[in-house]
């Protein structure tokens, strides 16, 4: 297995990178951590004629905190997110999920922007972003735009970014008070892509016993990450109690429509999604009540 | 110029402390560069898609899959391979000694990758739990040992390294 021939460039500024992408259009591909793209090149599943290496653009990496969100530069490595105290404090769902991405040497190279742009339906970061109603910052020679996660993930490995657009940063909103989150998943072995994963985000009312808002986002159950909007709506105003989690799990099992593949049957995925829903809601609420967020 | 797309490039890297300069094809994997250009065949290649971990090396001290990087991307960086572990011909690195004493290998195919990922891991976690060790090597497949003695060797190596 050897990659096909390509031409390679390693621009040192965003402007240069955007210029090359603008010039070559869909003939060119950005190279971030390479942890998904290089396997595809090695297996000759991808044949770009030009690779635009983003690894020498320092301005694309970094973690910034604003009032409303955590802004993570596209070339920030998974490992940097895992080590970041500001992520642990400001965005516990992301902090919890990141350790499930592949293995240590994969996270050393893999990037936040790469995971989002690659849009694998079993990948953690797209699920986290959709659970939090985050946004993606795109830039091309033509300009800058921000796209909400729900409009970004379009289909299997397909996003609404144009070929000349780069993901330059990803915005993970911070949570309102009395919120808790939980990320849980089932995989064959630690570090494998999830068979099913769930991110739960719960905000309690002032009494701390009633659910004001709940979000449930699943990975591994469709062509994109999937929100269980029916179950979410039914959770609003309900008491924070075991019966509520059971009904939510039932709603999730009815609502999701996973496919069967060599890794697991649809029925198994639906069943696991229900079990994870119960556990994740209970854990997120416990964290919200303890004020430990995640 | 780095913005001009080319099929070949001249690169400079430091491998196990020695500088090298070579002209390479852009599509040459770092694993093949180490093995075929530099003759450092200690870095093994199992799957070439990131799954087996046999090709793990250190890039500026951090563990990476050398099959998931191009040699041109290592330009200007430092690489350490299994050949760089032992201080001299007569002595083993504490990790190698631990693998040898605790039977942490059988055929040895996975060993270079195991040693390199553990070197980086133990530098950051000098006194890990068994569970942390298992997680650290979760991206390295071994078809012989059943992992038991690898975990044992890693614990022993941590102890040897702490005593240094
Ligand atoms: C053994 C193994 C196990 C793994 N397990 C998991 C797992 O459990 N969970 C998980 O989520 N992932 C997993 N991965 C994938 C890994 O997380 C990848 O790193 C990630 O999906 C892609 O990020 P990257 O930076 O490596 O991107 P690359 O591989 O460089 O790029 C991926 C795609 O995105 C495009 N792209 C990259 N950056 C940008 C950008 N800024 N703007 C526009 N397009 C861009 C590229 O052109 C390419 O098409 C695994 C990988 C391996 C090899
Ligand atoms: S050869 Fe690189 S991970 Fe298998
Ligand atoms: S010792 Fe043979 S593969 Fe690990």
XYZ file of C-alpha atoms and ligand atoms in Angstrom:
519
model
C 0.000 0.000 0.000
C 1.645 3.173 -1.173
C 0.068 6.554 -1.788
C -0.440 7.673 -5.392
C 1.697 10.493 -6.782
C 0.733 14.007 -5.817
C 2.259 17.433 -5.663
C 2.891 18.777 -2.199
C 3.099 22.252 -0.746
C 3.429 23.505 2.807
C 2.327 27.133 3.007
C 3.292 29.093 6.104
C 0.288 31.395 6.236
C -3.461 30.997 5.931
C -3.551 33.410 2.968
C -1.070 31.267 1.027
C -3.020 28.101 1.810
C -6.299 29.682 0.679
C -4.630 30.926 -2.497
C -3.488 27.402 -3.420
C -6.912 25.931 -2.623
C -8.568 28.672 -4.660
C -6.294 27.923 -7.591
C -6.664 24.126 -7.629
C -10.273 23.767 -6.391
C -11.334 20.162 -5.874
C -8.034 18.866 -7.341
C -6.422 19.863 -4.035
C -6.907 18.534 -0.519
C -5.844 20.051 2.778
C -3.627 17.777 4.886
C -4.155 18.247 8.625
C -3.165 15.467 11.056
C -3.308 12.970 8.195
C -4.777 10.312 10.490
C -7.730 9.780 8.153
C -6.434 11.205 4.876
C -3.124 9.285 4.758
C -4.787 5.868 5.328
C -7.105 6.767 2.428
C -4.102 7.706 0.275
C -2.226 4.555 1.299
C -5.226 2.480 0.241
C -5.652 4.681 -2.829
C -9.197 5.539 -1.886
C -8.307 9.197 -2.412
C -6.293 10.610 -5.340
C -5.884 14.355 -4.927
C -3.377 15.887 -7.346
C -2.194 18.491 -4.829
C -1.822 18.205 -1.054
C -1.842 21.452 0.891
C -0.135 20.709 4.204
C -1.570 22.910 6.978
C 1.005 21.782 9.566
C 3.282 24.791 9.051
C 0.636 27.437 9.739
C 1.016 28.228 13.455
C -1.890 30.706 13.408
C -4.327 27.829 12.839
C -3.614 26.218 16.230
C -4.729 27.469 19.621
C -7.516 27.481 22.198
C -9.279 30.744 23.110
C -12.038 31.316 25.602
C -14.692 33.993 25.039
C -17.841 34.645 27.133
C -19.960 32.460 24.939
C -17.707 29.776 23.528
C -14.383 28.036 23.370
C -12.779 28.741 20.010
C -10.408 25.984 18.958
C -8.160 26.558 15.954
C -8.467 23.923 13.235
C -4.875 22.660 13.602
C -5.083 22.219 17.368
C -4.102 18.596 18.046
C -6.474 16.284 19.890
C -3.701 15.827 22.423
C -3.551 19.571 23.127
C -7.297 19.578 23.792
C -6.876 16.578 26.082
C -4.156 18.372 28.046
C -5.881 21.762 28.176
C -7.107 23.018 31.535
C -9.245 25.651 29.915
C -11.093 22.929 27.974
C -11.566 20.890 31.159
C -13.034 23.926 32.908
C -15.069 25.503 30.125
C -16.275 22.555 28.096
C -16.441 19.294 30.068
C -18.275 17.378 27.332
C -15.418 17.975 24.929
C -12.884 17.169 27.640
C -14.608 13.861 28.371
C -15.096 12.825 24.740
C -11.605 13.626 23.468
C -9.988 10.690 25.295
C -12.142 8.324 23.225
C -10.623 9.531 19.932
C -8.312 6.770 18.691
C -5.115 6.115 20.608
C -2.341 8.267 22.035
C -0.221 8.417 18.833
C -3.355 9.177 16.769
C -4.281 12.047 19.082
C -0.711 13.394 18.940
C -1.197 14.137 15.231
C -4.974 14.286 14.734
C -6.571 17.731 14.739
C -9.891 19.227 15.784
C -10.442 20.792 12.354
C -9.572 17.512 10.626
C -12.084 15.540 12.694
C -14.820 18.068 11.986
C -14.024 18.354 8.256
C -13.738 14.581 7.847
C -17.246 14.149 9.335
C -17.100 10.456 10.145
C -20.532 9.532 11.556
C -18.906 7.474 14.336
C -16.385 10.177 15.302
C -16.675 11.885 18.665
C -15.986 15.535 17.880
C -18.784 16.056 15.323
C -21.156 14.530 17.908
C -19.894 16.845 20.647
C -20.243 19.871 18.387
C -23.805 18.993 17.389
C -24.780 18.215 21.005
C -23.615 21.702 22.002
C -25.125 23.485 18.973
C -21.659 24.713 18.096
C -20.494 26.354 14.902
C -17.761 25.907 12.319
C -15.730 28.828 10.971
C -14.943 28.531 7.271
C -12.662 30.678 5.202
C -11.770 30.875 1.537
C -10.373 33.533 -0.773
C -13.998 34.550 -1.217
C -14.569 35.328 2.453
C -15.391 34.061 5.935
C -18.606 32.435 7.172
C -19.814 30.537 10.210
C -22.033 27.500 9.805
C -24.051 25.921 12.648
C -23.209 22.248 13.234
C -26.726 21.145 12.210
C -26.158 22.623 8.729
C -22.531 21.524 8.510
C -22.798 17.730 8.671
C -24.685 16.874 5.505
C -24.097 13.179 4.856
C -21.550 10.374 5.248
C -18.106 12.073 5.221
C -19.781 15.080 3.597
C -20.033 18.622 4.902
C -21.387 21.878 3.556
C -17.838 23.292 3.153
C -16.828 24.029 -0.446
C -13.586 22.528 -1.811
C -11.787 25.883 -1.652
C -12.903 26.512 1.943
C -10.880 25.660 5.007
C -12.251 24.965 8.432
C -10.210 27.537 10.349
C -11.739 27.115 13.805
C -14.506 25.364 15.673
C -16.646 27.063 18.342
C -17.862 24.976 21.272
C -20.427 27.005 23.275
C -20.029 27.180 27.055
C -22.965 26.013 29.134
C -25.476 28.014 31.176
C -25.479 27.591 34.992
C -27.003 24.411 36.509
C -25.855 22.363 33.516
C -24.207 18.973 33.403
C -22.911 16.823 30.580
C -21.886 13.235 29.959
C -20.233 11.412 27.090
C -20.615 7.627 26.966
C -19.932 5.106 24.240
C -19.626 1.453 23.435
C -16.783 0.256 21.207
C -15.270 -3.149 20.577
C -11.943 -2.084 22.061
C -10.788 1.119 23.698
C -9.849 3.644 20.994
C -11.888 2.046 18.238
C -14.559 4.082 16.542
C -17.742 3.857 18.613
C -20.485 1.390 17.690
C -22.785 3.853 19.437
C -21.933 6.938 21.435
C -24.034 9.580 23.147
C -23.454 13.094 24.394
C -26.009 14.363 26.920
C -26.326 18.002 27.928
C -28.855 18.836 30.650
C -29.763 22.200 32.185
C -31.878 22.159 35.347
C -34.487 24.686 36.454
C -33.850 26.792 39.562
C -35.272 24.087 41.846
C -32.487 21.784 40.560
C -35.006 18.946 40.255
C -36.790 19.802 37.029
C -35.301 19.599 33.572
C -35.302 22.917 31.788
C -33.468 21.788 28.685
C -31.946 18.490 27.539
C -29.979 17.574 24.460
C -29.058 14.112 23.275
C -26.694 13.590 20.364
C -25.749 10.153 19.013
C -22.859 8.912 16.906
C -22.658 5.636 14.999
C -26.406 5.527 14.314
C -26.690 7.311 10.953
C -24.784 9.017 8.151
C -24.121 12.041 10.360
C -24.266 12.629 14.097
C -27.957 12.609 15.060
C -29.948 14.598 17.611
C -32.918 12.819 19.235
C -35.151 15.886 19.052
C -38.343 14.023 19.993
C -36.842 12.634 23.191
C -35.326 16.055 23.944
C -38.716 17.795 23.668
C -40.369 15.183 25.883
C -37.709 15.712 28.578
C -38.393 19.442 29.039
C -40.258 20.181 32.270
C -39.939 16.593 33.539
C -38.668 15.731 37.016
C -35.033 14.609 37.234
C -35.761 10.983 38.162
C -35.133 7.416 37.010
C -38.587 7.088 35.404
C -37.833 10.083 33.227
C -34.578 8.512 31.979
C -36.441 5.277 31.181
C -39.070 7.078 29.112
C -36.341 9.033 27.348
C -34.553 5.767 26.511
C -37.793 4.385 25.092
C -38.300 7.528 23.015
C -34.720 7.268 21.714
C -35.178 3.623 20.705
C -38.280 4.567 18.727
C -36.784 7.651 17.201
C -33.380 6.455 15.965
C -33.044 4.549 12.749
C -29.559 3.007 12.715
C -28.330 0.709 9.952
C -26.836 -2.772 10.250
C -23.243 -3.285 9.159
C -20.409 -5.729 9.807
C -19.766 -4.151 13.204
C -23.264 -4.359 14.700
C -26.921 -4.900 13.796
C -29.470 -2.078 13.766
C -31.334 -3.740 16.616
C -28.211 -3.914 18.777
C -27.373 -0.282 18.089
C -30.903 0.825 18.969
C -30.818 -1.140 22.185
C -27.384 0.212 23.204
C -28.523 3.755 22.387
C -31.380 3.319 24.875
C -29.129 1.989 27.635
C -26.575 4.768 27.088
C -29.365 7.374 27.125
C -30.471 6.335 30.608
C -26.935 6.294 31.965
C -25.857 9.544 30.321
C -28.910 11.496 31.492
C -28.507 10.266 35.072
C -24.820 11.162 35.063
C -25.316 14.587 33.443
C -28.030 15.472 35.972
C -25.921 14.287 38.893
C -23.097 16.503 37.663
C -25.473 19.456 37.214
C -26.746 18.997 40.764
C -23.251 18.711 42.186
C -22.247 21.786 40.229
C -19.347 19.920 38.693
C -20.685 20.443 35.161
C -18.984 17.432 33.571
C 9.270 27.984 -2.162
C 6.964 26.074 0.130
C 3.800 27.352 -1.535
C 4.820 25.873 -4.876
C 3.474 22.356 -5.197
C 6.193 19.854 -6.127
C 6.537 16.084 -6.395
C 9.977 16.034 -4.790
C 11.679 17.942 -1.998
C 14.961 18.196 -0.176
C 14.514 17.563 3.529
C 16.733 17.811 6.600
C 15.952 15.689 9.641
C 17.727 14.604 12.785
C 17.254 10.909 13.485
C 18.551 9.472 16.764
C 20.814 12.492 17.073
C 22.359 12.310 13.577
C 21.487 14.869 10.910
C 20.476 13.668 7.447
C 19.727 15.490 4.217
C 17.936 13.698 1.388
C 15.895 14.492 -1.685
C 12.667 12.508 -1.514
C 9.374 12.040 -3.290
C 6.549 13.868 -1.502
C 4.554 10.648 -1.292
C 7.307 8.747 0.546
C 5.980 7.685 3.957
C 8.165 8.474 6.952
C 8.226 4.739 7.749
C 9.659 3.947 4.305
C 12.090 6.840 4.560
C 13.470 5.446 7.814
C 13.628 1.879 6.533
C 14.666 2.283 2.894
C 16.517 5.604 2.752
C 18.262 5.445 6.118
C 18.383 1.656 6.551
C 16.806 1.895 10.013
C 14.742 -1.263 9.745
C 14.005 -1.415 13.465
C 10.838 0.555 12.755
C 8.408 -2.138 11.631
C 5.522 -1.826 9.222
C 2.423 -3.931 9.768
C -0.675 -2.358 8.297
C 0.176 1.071 6.830
C -3.127 2.505 7.885
C -2.527 3.420 11.485
C -4.097 0.419 13.175
C -1.258 -1.845 14.346
C 1.172 0.635 15.913
C 4.300 -1.304 14.845
C 5.649 1.796 13.065
C 5.383 4.147 16.065
C 8.339 6.553 16.419
C 8.882 9.748 18.381
C 8.555 13.066 16.554
C 10.043 15.819 18.730
C 9.493 13.474 21.682
C 5.848 12.611 20.979
C 4.644 9.229 19.686
C 3.357 9.192 16.106
C 2.566 6.608 13.427
C 5.393 6.852 10.905
C 3.090 5.240 8.305
C 0.679 8.176 8.666
C 3.206 10.915 7.939
C 5.144 11.840 4.863
C 8.912 12.178 5.160
C 8.599 15.743 3.802
C 6.501 16.599 6.850
C 9.389 15.657 9.135
C 11.616 18.313 7.526
C 13.236 20.325 10.311
C 12.112 17.916 13.041
C 13.785 15.349 15.299
C 12.907 11.700 15.149
C 13.742 8.924 17.522
C 13.447 5.273 16.569
C 14.062 2.044 18.461
C 17.698 2.151 17.268
C 18.146 5.282 19.376
C 17.124 3.707 22.678
C 20.234 1.830 23.822
C 23.009 4.122 25.088
C 25.736 1.936 23.518
C 26.443 -1.476 21.981
C 26.838 -3.179 25.355
C 23.947 -1.720 27.324
C 20.186 -1.840 26.955
C 17.759 0.991 27.657
C 15.738 0.282 30.852
C 12.657 -0.355 28.674
C 14.533 -2.915 26.591
C 15.984 -4.521 29.694
C 12.503 -4.772 31.241
C 11.029 -6.358 28.080
C 13.911 -8.826 28.001
C 13.720 -9.784 31.675
C 9.918 -9.992 31.812
C 9.477 -11.792 28.469
C 7.593 -8.838 27.018
C 8.168 -10.166 23.502
C 8.005 -13.337 21.488
C 8.432 -12.762 17.751
C 9.328 -9.103 18.364
C 7.297 -7.645 15.534
C 5.301 -5.287 17.748
C 8.200 -4.524 20.085
C 9.717 -1.374 18.519
C 6.295 0.300 18.479
C 5.568 -0.804 22.050
C 8.933 0.519 23.262
C 8.542 3.875 21.558
C 4.985 4.550 22.713
C 5.952 3.502 26.233
C 9.012 5.719 26.228
C 6.848 8.795 25.606
C 4.124 7.585 27.953
C 6.453 6.864 30.897
C 8.199 10.209 30.473
C 4.836 11.844 31.159
C 3.504 9.271 33.659
C 6.452 7.892 35.639
C 4.243 5.841 37.983
C 1.250 4.628 35.968
C -1.473 2.193 37.043
C -1.959 -1.045 35.137
C -5.079 0.407 33.533
C -3.192 3.475 32.335
C -0.495 1.236 30.829
C -3.141 -0.823 29.027
C -4.680 2.333 27.631
C -1.288 3.672 26.537
C -0.591 0.537 24.480
C -4.181 0.141 23.284
C -3.111 1.320 19.827
C -0.384 -1.335 19.515
C -1.351 -4.824 18.436
C 0.601 -7.893 19.538
C -0.263 -11.254 18.029
C 1.981 -13.321 20.310
C 2.165 -12.399 23.953
C -1.413 -11.831 25.043
C -0.141 -8.488 26.429
C 0.225 -9.791 30.005
C 4.010 -9.706 30.003
C 4.125 -6.464 28.044
C 2.144 -4.770 30.793
C 4.383 -6.429 33.372
C 7.494 -5.207 31.509
C 6.088 -1.692 31.289
C 5.540 -1.611 35.057
C 9.048 -2.893 35.665
C 10.500 -0.382 33.209
C 8.681 2.424 35.011
C 10.293 1.261 38.233
C 13.775 1.069 36.633
C 13.353 4.518 35.123
C 12.235 6.014 38.435
C 15.360 4.610 40.102
C 17.717 6.212 37.594
C -6.288 3.670 14.148
C -7.167 4.890 14.121
C -8.218 4.995 15.017
C -9.025 6.118 15.021
N -10.050 6.167 15.911
C -10.841 7.266 15.928
C -11.915 7.370 16.867
O -12.151 6.482 17.682
N -12.679 8.493 16.832
C -12.444 9.509 15.945
O -13.141 10.502 15.972
N -11.447 9.433 15.058
C -10.639 8.346 15.031
N -9.621 8.289 14.112
C -9.475 9.379 13.130
C -8.639 10.504 13.665
O -9.265 11.109 14.762
C -8.381 11.541 12.584
O -7.299 12.252 13.018
C -9.477 12.537 12.269
O -10.658 11.938 11.872
C -9.074 13.456 11.118
O -8.270 14.439 11.596
P -6.866 14.742 10.916
O -6.404 16.008 11.514
O -5.997 13.569 11.023
O -7.308 15.053 9.405
P -6.740 14.537 8.016
O -6.659 13.075 7.976
O -5.523 15.306 7.662
O -7.929 15.046 7.070
C -9.188 14.401 7.033
C -10.055 15.054 5.938
O -10.428 16.379 6.322
C -9.910 17.345 5.399
N -9.449 18.458 6.225
C -8.552 18.370 7.260
N -8.407 19.574 7.855
C -9.219 20.427 7.191
C -9.514 21.817 7.357
N -8.959 22.543 8.326
N -10.403 22.377 6.506
C -10.993 21.644 5.534
N -10.751 20.330 5.340
C -9.875 19.731 6.159
C -8.829 16.639 4.633
O -8.658 17.191 3.351
C -9.342 15.223 4.601
O -10.289 15.078 3.604
C -8.784 7.177 14.092
C -7.725 7.088 13.197
C -6.911 5.959 13.195
C -5.790 5.871 12.214
S 2.204 0.194 10.059
Fe 1.763 2.093 10.946
S 0.211 1.596 12.308
Fe 0.485 -0.278 11.296
S 5.724 -10.330 20.138
Fe 4.958 -11.035 18.257
S 3.567 -9.476 17.737
Fe 4.099 -8.939 19.735
